[in-house]
Amino acid sequence: MKEELIKLLDRAYAPYSKFKVAAMLEMKDGKFIPGVNVENASYGATICAERNAITTAIALGYKKGDFKNIYIMVSGKKMSMPCFMCRQVIVEFMDKDGLIILMDRDGNREEYKVSDCCPYPFDEDDL
Ligand SMILES: [Zn+2]
């Protein structure tokens, strides 16, 4: 997965922050779906790699419950967790015991359960 993420980082569009992010969703059917951050001159129109991958999965026909894990690599000096907007979207689609797996170019990895990263989610039970 490390090599795939390194290659994917090159596709990120981050001319403003120079902070590139690559996300690879692992689906329960064994397929992987890529996402990169895509920035915009109107900063608020930027989409993160994690949400890019998840929305692509939905466009491909995947449903809630089809998501297994998400791998993330950033171009920064250390591994980074998804922002809270992405965590909200991760909670919407991934199982509570799904893994958020951070990787760096050296092959180091950290794993976090979705439920540990999003302990008090706003979800369908709130509506
Ligand atoms: Zn994000």
Tab-separated table of C-alpha atoms and ligand atoms in Angstrom:
chain	number	residue	atom	x	y	z
A	1	MET	CA	0.000	0.000	0.000
A	2	LYS	CA	2.910	2.341	0.701
A	3	GLU	CA	3.979	2.516	-2.957
A	4	GLU	CA	0.410	3.068	-4.160
A	5	LEU	CA	-0.011	5.947	-1.733
A	6	ILE	CA	3.300	7.545	-2.726
A	7	LYS	CA	2.239	7.444	-6.390
A	8	LEU	CA	-1.205	8.749	-5.522
A	9	LEU	CA	0.282	11.709	-3.631
A	10	ASP	CA	1.623	12.997	-6.961
A	11	ARG	CA	-1.931	13.326	-8.276
A	12	ALA	CA	-3.034	15.633	-5.462
A	13	TYR	CA	-3.839	19.192	-6.533
A	14	ALA	CA	-2.423	21.382	-3.776
A	15	PRO	CA	-0.878	24.475	-5.392
A	16	TYR	CA	-1.814	26.717	-2.447
A	17	SER	CA	-0.941	24.760	0.692
A	18	LYS	CA	1.586	22.418	-0.970
A	19	PHE	CA	0.202	19.883	1.520
A	20	LYS	CA	-0.668	16.820	-0.502
A	21	VAL	CA	-2.867	14.044	0.807
A	22	ALA	CA	-3.575	10.606	-0.627
A	23	ALA	CA	-6.320	8.332	0.654
A	24	MET	CA	-7.053	4.793	-0.407
A	25	LEU	CA	-10.320	3.220	0.641
A	26	GLU	CA	-10.335	-0.525	1.131
A	27	MET	CA	-13.762	-1.922	0.366
A	28	LYS	CA	-15.129	-5.164	1.779
A	29	ASP	CA	-15.221	-6.638	-1.748
A	30	GLY	CA	-11.438	-6.295	-1.893
A	31	LYS	CA	-11.375	-3.279	-4.213
A	32	PHE	CA	-9.451	-0.098	-3.464
A	33	ILE	CA	-10.691	3.388	-4.323
A	34	PRO	CA	-8.296	6.347	-4.473
A	35	GLY	CA	-8.791	9.933	-3.428
A	36	VAL	CA	-6.535	12.989	-3.317
A	37	ASN	CA	-7.034	16.485	-1.998
A	38	VAL	CA	-8.138	18.958	-4.656
A	39	GLU	CA	-7.639	22.578	-3.635
A	40	ASN	CA	-9.312	25.620	-5.104
A	41	ALA	CA	-8.481	29.339	-5.337
A	42	SER	CA	-11.695	29.742	-3.346
A	43	TYR	CA	-10.297	27.800	-0.393
A	44	GLY	CA	-13.667	26.651	0.910
A	45	ALA	CA	-14.248	24.760	-2.334
A	46	THR	CA	-11.330	22.480	-1.523
A	47	ILE	CA	-12.101	18.797	-0.966
A	48	CYS	CA	-9.948	16.513	1.142
A	49	ALA	CA	-8.561	13.209	-0.103
A	50	GLU	CA	-10.641	11.202	2.348
A	51	ARG	CA	-13.955	12.708	1.266
A	52	ASN	CA	-12.871	12.517	-2.365
A	53	ALA	CA	-12.343	8.752	-2.031
A	54	ILE	CA	-15.594	8.211	-0.121
A	55	THR	CA	-17.731	10.231	-2.534
A	56	THR	CA	-16.096	8.404	-5.457
A	57	ALA	CA	-17.044	5.096	-3.844
A	58	ILE	CA	-20.645	6.252	-3.544
A	59	ALA	CA	-20.632	7.354	-7.192
A	60	LEU	CA	-19.376	3.883	-8.127
A	61	GLY	CA	-22.391	2.342	-6.399
A	62	TYR	CA	-21.009	1.346	-3.011
A	63	LYS	CA	-23.293	1.663	0.009
A	64	LYS	CA	-22.884	2.284	3.682
A	65	GLY	CA	-21.545	-0.966	5.130
A	66	ASP	CA	-19.334	-1.704	2.105
A	67	PHE	CA	-16.383	0.228	3.534
A	68	LYS	CA	-13.613	-1.624	5.392
A	69	ASN	CA	-10.567	0.577	6.069
A	70	ILE	CA	-9.031	3.828	4.851
A	71	TYR	CA	-5.289	4.366	4.297
A	72	ILE	CA	-3.913	7.908	4.400
A	73	MET	CA	-0.540	9.403	3.498
A	74	VAL	CA	0.361	13.096	3.598
A	75	SER	CA	3.275	15.063	2.193
A	76	GLY	CA	3.982	16.715	5.561
A	77	LYS	CA	6.738	15.842	7.996
A	78	LYS	CA	4.564	13.601	10.143
A	79	MET	CA	1.515	11.406	9.726
A	80	SER	CA	-1.758	13.311	9.993
A	81	MET	CA	-5.236	12.341	11.083
A	82	PRO	CA	-8.236	13.193	8.906
A	83	CYS	CA	-9.751	16.615	9.606
A	84	PHE	CA	-13.000	16.629	11.539
A	85	MET	CA	-15.115	17.276	8.460
A	86	CYS	CA	-13.707	14.071	6.996
A	87	ARG	CA	-14.162	12.205	10.276
A	88	GLN	CA	-17.842	13.145	10.126
A	89	VAL	CA	-18.075	11.636	6.625
A	90	ILE	CA	-16.028	8.593	7.673
A	91	VAL	CA	-18.501	7.984	10.511
A	92	GLU	CA	-21.374	8.176	8.048
A	93	PHE	CA	-20.076	5.312	5.917
A	94	MET	CA	-17.477	3.237	7.754
A	95	ASP	CA	-18.161	0.712	10.510
A	96	LYS	CA	-17.169	1.688	14.041
A	97	ASP	CA	-14.471	-1.011	14.046
A	98	GLY	CA	-13.140	0.059	10.627
A	99	LEU	CA	-9.565	1.276	10.658
A	100	ILE	CA	-8.042	4.626	9.811
A	101	ILE	CA	-4.490	3.658	8.840
A	102	LEU	CA	-1.883	6.395	8.600
A	103	MET	CA	1.281	5.619	6.651
A	104	ASP	CA	4.469	7.487	5.883
A	105	ARG	CA	6.975	7.094	3.079
A	106	ASP	CA	9.266	5.037	5.311
A	107	GLY	CA	6.627	2.394	5.799
A	108	ASN	CA	5.684	3.373	9.341
A	109	ARG	CA	2.020	3.042	10.146
A	110	GLU	CA	-0.433	3.905	12.867
A	111	GLU	CA	-3.901	2.415	13.123
A	112	TYR	CA	-6.940	3.887	14.796
A	113	LYS	CA	-10.446	2.511	15.048
A	114	VAL	CA	-13.128	4.782	13.646
A	115	SER	CA	-14.868	4.650	17.034
A	116	ASP	CA	-11.682	5.922	18.760
A	117	CYS	CA	-11.309	8.863	16.364
A	118	CYS	CA	-14.968	9.774	16.457
A	119	PRO	CA	-16.149	8.875	19.975
A	120	TYR	CA	-19.287	11.040	20.037
A	121	PRO	CA	-20.521	11.148	16.443
A	122	PHE	CA	-23.453	13.059	15.114
A	123	ASP	CA	-25.283	10.386	13.169
A	124	GLU	CA	-28.685	9.135	12.069
A	125	ASP	CA	-29.623	8.485	15.704
A	126	ASP	CA	-29.584	12.245	16.256
A	127	LEU	CA	-32.210	12.922	13.601
B	1	ZN	ZN	-10.566	16.404	5.592
